[in-house]
CSV table of C-alpha atoms in Angstrom, one decimal:
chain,number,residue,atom,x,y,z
T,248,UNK,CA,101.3,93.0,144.3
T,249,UNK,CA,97.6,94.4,143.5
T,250,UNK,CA,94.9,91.9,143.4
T,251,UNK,CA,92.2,92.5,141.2
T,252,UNK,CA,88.7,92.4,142.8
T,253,UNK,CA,86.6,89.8,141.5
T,254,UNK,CA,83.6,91.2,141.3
T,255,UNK,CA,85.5,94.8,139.6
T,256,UNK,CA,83.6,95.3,135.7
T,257,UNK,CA,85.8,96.3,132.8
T,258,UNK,CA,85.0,100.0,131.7
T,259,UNK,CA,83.9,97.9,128.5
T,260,UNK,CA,81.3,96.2,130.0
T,261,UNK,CA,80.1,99.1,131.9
T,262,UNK,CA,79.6,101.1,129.2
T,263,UNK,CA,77.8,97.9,127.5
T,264,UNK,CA,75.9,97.7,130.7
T,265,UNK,CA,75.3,101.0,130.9
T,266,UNK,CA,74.0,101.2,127.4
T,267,UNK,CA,71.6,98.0,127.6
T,268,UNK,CA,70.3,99.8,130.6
T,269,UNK,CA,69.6,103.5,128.6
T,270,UNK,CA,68.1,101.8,126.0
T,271,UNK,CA,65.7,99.9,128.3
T,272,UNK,CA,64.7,103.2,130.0
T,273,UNK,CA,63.7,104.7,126.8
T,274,UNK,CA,62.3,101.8,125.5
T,275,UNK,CA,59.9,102.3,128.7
T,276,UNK,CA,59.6,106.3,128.4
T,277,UNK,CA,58.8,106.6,124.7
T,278,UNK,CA,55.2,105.0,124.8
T,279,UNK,CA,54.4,106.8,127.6
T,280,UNK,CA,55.5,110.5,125.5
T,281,UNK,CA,53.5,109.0,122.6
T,282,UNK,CA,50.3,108.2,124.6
T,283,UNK,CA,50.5,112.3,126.3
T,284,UNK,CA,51.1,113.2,122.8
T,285,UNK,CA,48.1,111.4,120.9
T,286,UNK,CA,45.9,112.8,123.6
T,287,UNK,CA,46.6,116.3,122.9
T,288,UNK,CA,46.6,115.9,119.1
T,289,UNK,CA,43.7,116.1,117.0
T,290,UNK,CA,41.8,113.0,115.8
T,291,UNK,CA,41.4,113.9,112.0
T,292,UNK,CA,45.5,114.1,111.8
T,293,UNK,CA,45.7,110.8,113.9
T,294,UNK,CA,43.2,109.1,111.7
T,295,UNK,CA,44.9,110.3,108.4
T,296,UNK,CA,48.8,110.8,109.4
T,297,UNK,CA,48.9,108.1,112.2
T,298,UNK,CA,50.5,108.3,115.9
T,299,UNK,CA,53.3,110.9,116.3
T,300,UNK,CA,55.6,112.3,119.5
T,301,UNK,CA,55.0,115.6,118.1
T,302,UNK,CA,51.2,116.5,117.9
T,303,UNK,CA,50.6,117.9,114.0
T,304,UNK,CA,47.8,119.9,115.3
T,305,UNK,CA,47.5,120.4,119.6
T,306,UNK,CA,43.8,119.5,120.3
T,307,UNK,CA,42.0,119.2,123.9
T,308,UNK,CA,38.7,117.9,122.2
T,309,UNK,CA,39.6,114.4,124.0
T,310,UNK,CA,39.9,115.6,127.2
T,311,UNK,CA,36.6,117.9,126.9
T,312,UNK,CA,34.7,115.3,125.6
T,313,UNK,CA,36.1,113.3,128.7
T,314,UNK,CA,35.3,115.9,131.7
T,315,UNK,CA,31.8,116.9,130.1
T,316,UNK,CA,30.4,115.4,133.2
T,317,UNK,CA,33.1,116.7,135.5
T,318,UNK,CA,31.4,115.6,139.2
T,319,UNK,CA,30.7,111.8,137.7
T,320,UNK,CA,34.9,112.1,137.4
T,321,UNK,CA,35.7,113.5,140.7
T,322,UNK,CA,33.5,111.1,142.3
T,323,UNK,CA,34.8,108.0,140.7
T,324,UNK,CA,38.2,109.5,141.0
T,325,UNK,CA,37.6,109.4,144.6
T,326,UNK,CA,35.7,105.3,144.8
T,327,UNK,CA,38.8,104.8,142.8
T,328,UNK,CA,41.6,106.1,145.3
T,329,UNK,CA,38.9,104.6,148.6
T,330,UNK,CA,38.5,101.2,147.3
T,331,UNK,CA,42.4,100.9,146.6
T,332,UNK,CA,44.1,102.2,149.8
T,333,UNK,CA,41.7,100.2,151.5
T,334,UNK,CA,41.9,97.1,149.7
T,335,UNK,CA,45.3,97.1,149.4
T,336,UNK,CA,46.3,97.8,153.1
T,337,UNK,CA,43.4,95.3,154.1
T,338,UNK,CA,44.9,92.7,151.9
T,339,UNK,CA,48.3,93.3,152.7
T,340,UNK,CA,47.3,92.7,156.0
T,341,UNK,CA,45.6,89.8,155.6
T,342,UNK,CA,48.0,88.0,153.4
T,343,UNK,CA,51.0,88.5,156.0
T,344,UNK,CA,48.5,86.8,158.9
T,345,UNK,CA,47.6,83.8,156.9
T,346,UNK,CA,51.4,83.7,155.4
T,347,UNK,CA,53.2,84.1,158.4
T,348,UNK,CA,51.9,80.9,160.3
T,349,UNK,CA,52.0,78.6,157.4
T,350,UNK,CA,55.5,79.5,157.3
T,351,UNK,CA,56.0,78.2,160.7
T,352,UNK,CA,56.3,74.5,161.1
T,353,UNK,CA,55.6,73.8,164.5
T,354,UNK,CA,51.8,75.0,163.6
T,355,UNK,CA,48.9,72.8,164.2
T,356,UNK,CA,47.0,71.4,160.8
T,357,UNK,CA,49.9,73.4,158.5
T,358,UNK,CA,49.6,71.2,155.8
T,359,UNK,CA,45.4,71.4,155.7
T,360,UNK,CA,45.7,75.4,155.7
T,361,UNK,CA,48.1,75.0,153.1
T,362,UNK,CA,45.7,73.0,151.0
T,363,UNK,CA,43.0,75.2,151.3
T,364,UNK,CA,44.6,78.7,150.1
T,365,UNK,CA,46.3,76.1,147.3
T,366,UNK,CA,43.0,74.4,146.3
T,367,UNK,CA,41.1,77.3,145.3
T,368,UNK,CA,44.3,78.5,142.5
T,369,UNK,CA,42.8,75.2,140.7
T,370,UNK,CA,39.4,75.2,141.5
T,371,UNK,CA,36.6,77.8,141.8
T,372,UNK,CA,33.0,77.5,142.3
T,373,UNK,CA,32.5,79.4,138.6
T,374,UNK,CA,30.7,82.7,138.2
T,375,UNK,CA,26.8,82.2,138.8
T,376,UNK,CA,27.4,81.0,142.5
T,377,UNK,CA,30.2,83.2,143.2
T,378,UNK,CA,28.1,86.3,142.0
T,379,UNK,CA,25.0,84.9,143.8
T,380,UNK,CA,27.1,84.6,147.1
T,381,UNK,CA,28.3,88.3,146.9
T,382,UNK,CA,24.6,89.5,145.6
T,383,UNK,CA,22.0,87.5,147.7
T,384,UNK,CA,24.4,85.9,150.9
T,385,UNK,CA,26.4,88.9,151.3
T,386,UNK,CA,24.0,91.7,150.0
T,387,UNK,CA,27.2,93.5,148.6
T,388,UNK,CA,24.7,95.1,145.1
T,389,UNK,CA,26.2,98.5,145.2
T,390,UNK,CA,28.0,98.6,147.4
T,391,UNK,CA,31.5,99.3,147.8
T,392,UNK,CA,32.5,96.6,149.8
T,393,UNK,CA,32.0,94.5,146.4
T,394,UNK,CA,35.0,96.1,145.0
T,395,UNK,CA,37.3,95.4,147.5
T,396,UNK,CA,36.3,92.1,149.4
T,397,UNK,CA,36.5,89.4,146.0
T,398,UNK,CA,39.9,90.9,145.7
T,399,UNK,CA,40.9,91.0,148.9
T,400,UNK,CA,43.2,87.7,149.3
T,401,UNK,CA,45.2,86.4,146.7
T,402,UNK,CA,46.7,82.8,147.3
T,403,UNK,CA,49.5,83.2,145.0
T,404,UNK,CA,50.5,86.0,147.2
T,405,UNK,CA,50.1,83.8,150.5
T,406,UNK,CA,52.5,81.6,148.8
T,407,UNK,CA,54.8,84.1,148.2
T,408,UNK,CA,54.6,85.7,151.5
T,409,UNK,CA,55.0,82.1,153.3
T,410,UNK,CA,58.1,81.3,150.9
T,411,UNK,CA,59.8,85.2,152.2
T,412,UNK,CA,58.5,84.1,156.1
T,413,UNK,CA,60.4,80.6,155.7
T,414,UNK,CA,63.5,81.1,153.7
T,415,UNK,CA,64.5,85.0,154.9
T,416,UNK,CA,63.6,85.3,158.5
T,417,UNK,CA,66.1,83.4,160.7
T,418,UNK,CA,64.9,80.9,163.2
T,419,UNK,CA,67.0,82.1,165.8
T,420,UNK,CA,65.9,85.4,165.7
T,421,UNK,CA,62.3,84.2,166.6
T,422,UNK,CA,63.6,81.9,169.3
T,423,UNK,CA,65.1,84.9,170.9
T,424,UNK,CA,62.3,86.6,171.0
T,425,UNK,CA,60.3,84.2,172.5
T,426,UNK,CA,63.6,83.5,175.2
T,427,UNK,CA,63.0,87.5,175.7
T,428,UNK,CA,59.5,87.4,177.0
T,429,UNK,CA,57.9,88.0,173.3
T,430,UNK,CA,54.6,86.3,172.2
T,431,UNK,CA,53.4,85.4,169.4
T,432,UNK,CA,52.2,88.8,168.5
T,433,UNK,CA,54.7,90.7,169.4
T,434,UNK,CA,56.7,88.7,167.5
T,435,UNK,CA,55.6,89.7,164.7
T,436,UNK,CA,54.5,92.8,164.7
T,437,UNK,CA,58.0,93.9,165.9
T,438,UNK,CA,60.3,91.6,164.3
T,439,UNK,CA,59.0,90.1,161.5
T,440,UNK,CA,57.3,92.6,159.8
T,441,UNK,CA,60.0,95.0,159.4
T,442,UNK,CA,62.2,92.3,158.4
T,443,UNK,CA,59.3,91.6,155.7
T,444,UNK,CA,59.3,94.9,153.9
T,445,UNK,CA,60.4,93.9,150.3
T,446,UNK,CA,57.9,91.0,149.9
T,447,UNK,CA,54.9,93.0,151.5
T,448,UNK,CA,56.1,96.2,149.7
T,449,UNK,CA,55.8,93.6,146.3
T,450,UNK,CA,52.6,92.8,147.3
T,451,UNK,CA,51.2,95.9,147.8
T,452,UNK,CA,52.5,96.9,144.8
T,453,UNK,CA,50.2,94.5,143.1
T,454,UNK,CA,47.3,95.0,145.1
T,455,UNK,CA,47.4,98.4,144.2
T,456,UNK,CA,47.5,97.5,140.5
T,457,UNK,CA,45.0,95.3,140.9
T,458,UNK,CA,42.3,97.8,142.6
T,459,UNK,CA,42.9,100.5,140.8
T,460,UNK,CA,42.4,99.4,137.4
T,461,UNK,CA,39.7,96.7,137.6
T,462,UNK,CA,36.5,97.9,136.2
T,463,UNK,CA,35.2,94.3,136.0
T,464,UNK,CA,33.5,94.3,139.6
T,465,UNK,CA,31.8,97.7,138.7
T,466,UNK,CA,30.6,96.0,135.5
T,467,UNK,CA,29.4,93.1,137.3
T,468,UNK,CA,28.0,94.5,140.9
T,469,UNK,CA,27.7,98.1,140.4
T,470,UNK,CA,24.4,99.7,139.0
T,471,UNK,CA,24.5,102.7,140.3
T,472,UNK,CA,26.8,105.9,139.2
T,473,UNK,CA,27.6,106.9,142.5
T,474,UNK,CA,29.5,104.0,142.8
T,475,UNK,CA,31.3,102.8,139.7
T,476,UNK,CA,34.9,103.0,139.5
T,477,UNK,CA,36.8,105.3,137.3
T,478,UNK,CA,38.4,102.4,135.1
T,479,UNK,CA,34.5,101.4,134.7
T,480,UNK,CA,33.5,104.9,133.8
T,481,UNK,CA,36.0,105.3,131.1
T,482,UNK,CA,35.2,101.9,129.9
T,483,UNK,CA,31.7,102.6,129.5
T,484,UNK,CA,32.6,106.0,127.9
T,485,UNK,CA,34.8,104.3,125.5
T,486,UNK,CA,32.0,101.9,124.8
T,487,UNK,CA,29.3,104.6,124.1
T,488,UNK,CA,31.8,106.1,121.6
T,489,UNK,CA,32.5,103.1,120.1
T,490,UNK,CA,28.8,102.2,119.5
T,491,UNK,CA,28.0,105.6,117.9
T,492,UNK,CA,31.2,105.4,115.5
T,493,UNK,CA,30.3,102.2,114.6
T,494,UNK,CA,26.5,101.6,114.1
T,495,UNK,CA,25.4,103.7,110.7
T,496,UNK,CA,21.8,103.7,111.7
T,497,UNK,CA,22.3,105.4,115.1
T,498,UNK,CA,25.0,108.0,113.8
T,499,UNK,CA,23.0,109.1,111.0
T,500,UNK,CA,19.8,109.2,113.0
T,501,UNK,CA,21.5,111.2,115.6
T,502,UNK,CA,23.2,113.7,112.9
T,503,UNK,CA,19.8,114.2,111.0
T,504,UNK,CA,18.8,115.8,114.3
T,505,UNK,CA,22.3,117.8,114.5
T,506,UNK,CA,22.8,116.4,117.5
T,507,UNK,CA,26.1,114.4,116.2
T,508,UNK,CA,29.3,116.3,117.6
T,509,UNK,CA,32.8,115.1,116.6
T,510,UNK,CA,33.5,111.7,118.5
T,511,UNK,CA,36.9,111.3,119.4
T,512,UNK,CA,37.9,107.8,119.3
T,513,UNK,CA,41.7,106.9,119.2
T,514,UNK,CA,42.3,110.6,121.2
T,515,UNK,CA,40.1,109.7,123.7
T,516,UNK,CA,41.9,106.4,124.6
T,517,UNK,CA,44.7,107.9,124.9
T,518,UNK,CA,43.5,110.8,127.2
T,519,UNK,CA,41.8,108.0,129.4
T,520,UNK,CA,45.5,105.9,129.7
T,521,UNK,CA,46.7,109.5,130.9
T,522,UNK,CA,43.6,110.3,133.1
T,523,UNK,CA,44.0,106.8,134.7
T,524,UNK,CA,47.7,106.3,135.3
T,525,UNK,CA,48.1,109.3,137.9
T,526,UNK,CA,47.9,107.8,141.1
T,527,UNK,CA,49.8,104.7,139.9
T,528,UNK,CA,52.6,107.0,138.4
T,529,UNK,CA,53.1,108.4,142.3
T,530,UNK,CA,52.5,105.1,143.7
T,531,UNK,CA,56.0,104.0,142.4
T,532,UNK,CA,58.1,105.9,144.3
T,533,UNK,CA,56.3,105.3,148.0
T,534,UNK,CA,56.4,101.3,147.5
T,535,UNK,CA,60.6,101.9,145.8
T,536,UNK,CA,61.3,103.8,149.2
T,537,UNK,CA,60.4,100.6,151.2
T,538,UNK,CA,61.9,98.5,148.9
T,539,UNK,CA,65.1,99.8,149.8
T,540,UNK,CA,64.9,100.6,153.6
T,541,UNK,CA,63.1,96.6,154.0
T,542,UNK,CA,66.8,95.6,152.3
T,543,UNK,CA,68.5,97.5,154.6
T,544,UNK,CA,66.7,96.2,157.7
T,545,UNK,CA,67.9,93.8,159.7
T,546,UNK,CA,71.3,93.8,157.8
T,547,UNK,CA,75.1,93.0,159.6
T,548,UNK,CA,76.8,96.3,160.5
T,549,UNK,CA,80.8,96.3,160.6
C-alpha cells in the first residue's frame, strides 16, 4: 500500500503557493521599475501627468543636474563604500566577541555584562554629551572615524548573536574541542564561527544597511566636503532644491538675474534612490551565498 508523505503539498496548494509568492515578487519589483522610470522622465510630465512605468517623455535633466559636480560624487561614493566595509566587518566582529561569551554560562560576571549592553537599549546619555564626547574627548570633527565608531556596536545585535551562540551551537561540540587540545580561541575561530554564519551573515546585512545610508553623522560631525557621505550629499542637494522651489523671494531674485535653470524636484529623488541603491542592490547576493552555505555547515550527512 502507498503511504502518502506527510509533508507532500497538493498541486492546489502549490499553485496557490506559488501564486502568493509571484505576486509578492512583483509587488517588490514594480516600485523599483517606477523609481528607474521617474528618474528618466521629464519633470513637467511628472508634475502634470503623475508617476508612470513608461516615461511620456525620456529625460536625463535629473541625473545632470545630479553629477554637475562629478568629483564631489566619486569621492563620497568612495567615503560611502570605506566607512561601510569597514564598519560593518569591524562591527561584525565586535558583536560575535562580546556575544559569544555572554552566551557561555560558565563566564565570570555574565549577568553584569549582560546588563550593561541591555542598559544602554533604555537609557542614553542624550545628544549634547554624546556629541561632546565624540567632538571634544575623542577629537573625531571630521573625521571618518565619526562615521563608523557611534555605529559600531549595536546591543540588539549582541542579543541576537548571544541568543544564536546559546540555543544553536551544541555544548558537546565545544567540550570536544576543549578534550582535543583547543583553547578558547581556537575555539572559536574554528568552530564556532563557521557554525555562526546565518546570524553573522544577518547582521552584516544590517550593518551594511545601516552605514551605507545614514547621512545623519555627516550632518552632525562632518563639515568638510571631503568627507561627507554620499546619502549626506544627496540630502543636502535635495535640500538646496527644495529651498529654491520653495522660497518666492530667492527664485525670483535668482531668475531676475537669469541665473534660474529648470530645478528638478520629484526627478531628482528619484535619480538619487537609483544613484544610492547600487552597492546595496550587489550586496544582496554576497550576504544570500552565506546564508545558505552557514545552513549547510555543520549539518548530519547520511
Amino acid at each position: 500500500m502507498k503511504t502518502r508523505d506527510p509533508l507532500a503539498v497538493s498541486k492546489r496548494s502549490a499553485a496557490v503557493i506559488h501564486f502568493m509568492f509571484l505576486f509578492y515578487a512583483i509587488a517588490c519589483i514594480v516600485p523599483i521599475i517606477l523609481v528607474f522610470a521617474i528618474s528618466f522622465s521629464d519633470e513637467t510630465k511628472v508634475i502634470a501627468n503623475g508617476y508612470k512605468l513608461i516615461p511620456e517623455q525620456f529625460s536625463l535633466t535629473a541625473y545632470e543636474f545630479l553629477f554637475k559636480d562629478m568629483d564631489q560624487i566619486i569621492h563620497s561614493y568612495g567615503i560611502s563604500i570605506i566607512v561601510t566595509v569597514v564598519g560593518t566587518i569591524t562591527s561584525v566582529a565586535l558583536t560575535a566577541l562580546y556575544a559569544y561569551p555572554l552566551s557561555r554560562r560558565d563566564l565570570p560576571y555574565r549577568g553584569w555584562f549582560a546588563f550593561f549592553i541591555f542598559f544602554t537599549m533604555l537609557f542614553n546619555g542624550g545628544l549634547v554629551p554624546w556629541y561632546l564626547v565624540y567632538v571634544n574627548v575623542l577629537d573625531l570633527k571630521n573625521s571618518i572615524l565619526a562615521l563608523i565608531l557611534p555605529l559600531l556596536l549595536s546591543p540588539f545585535f549582541v542579543l541576537v548573536m548571544r541568543t544564536f551562540f546559546a540555543n544553536s551551537i551544541p555544548v558537546s561540540i565545544l567540550e570536544s574541542a576543549r578534550i582535543d587540545g583547543a583553547g578558547e580561541l581556537k575555539t572559536f575561530l574554528r568552530i564556532v564561527l563557521p557554525l555562526s554564519l546565518p546570524v553573522m551573515a544577518t547582521v552584516a546585512l544590517f550593518s551594511t544597511l545601516n552605514y551605507w545610508n545614514d547621512w545623519y553623522l555627516s550632518m552632525i560631525f562632518i563639515s568638510d566636503n571631503r568627507t561627507i557621505s554620499l546619502q549626506y550629499l544627496m540630502y543636502r542637494t535635495l535640500l538646496d532644491i527644495q529651498y529654491l522651489t520653495t522660497n518666492a523671494n530667492v527664485s525670483s531674485q535668482i531668475s531676475s538675474q537669469g541665473a534660474m535653470p529648470d530645478l528638478p524636484n520629484k526627478t531628482l529623488q528619484m535619480a538619487m534612490a537609483v544613484v544610492g541603491i547600487g552597492p546595496i542592490v550587489l550586496a544582496y547576493p554576497f550576504f544570500q551565498r552565506y546564508f545558505i552555505k552557514g545552513l549547510t555547515v555543520g549539518a548530519v550527512k547520511g
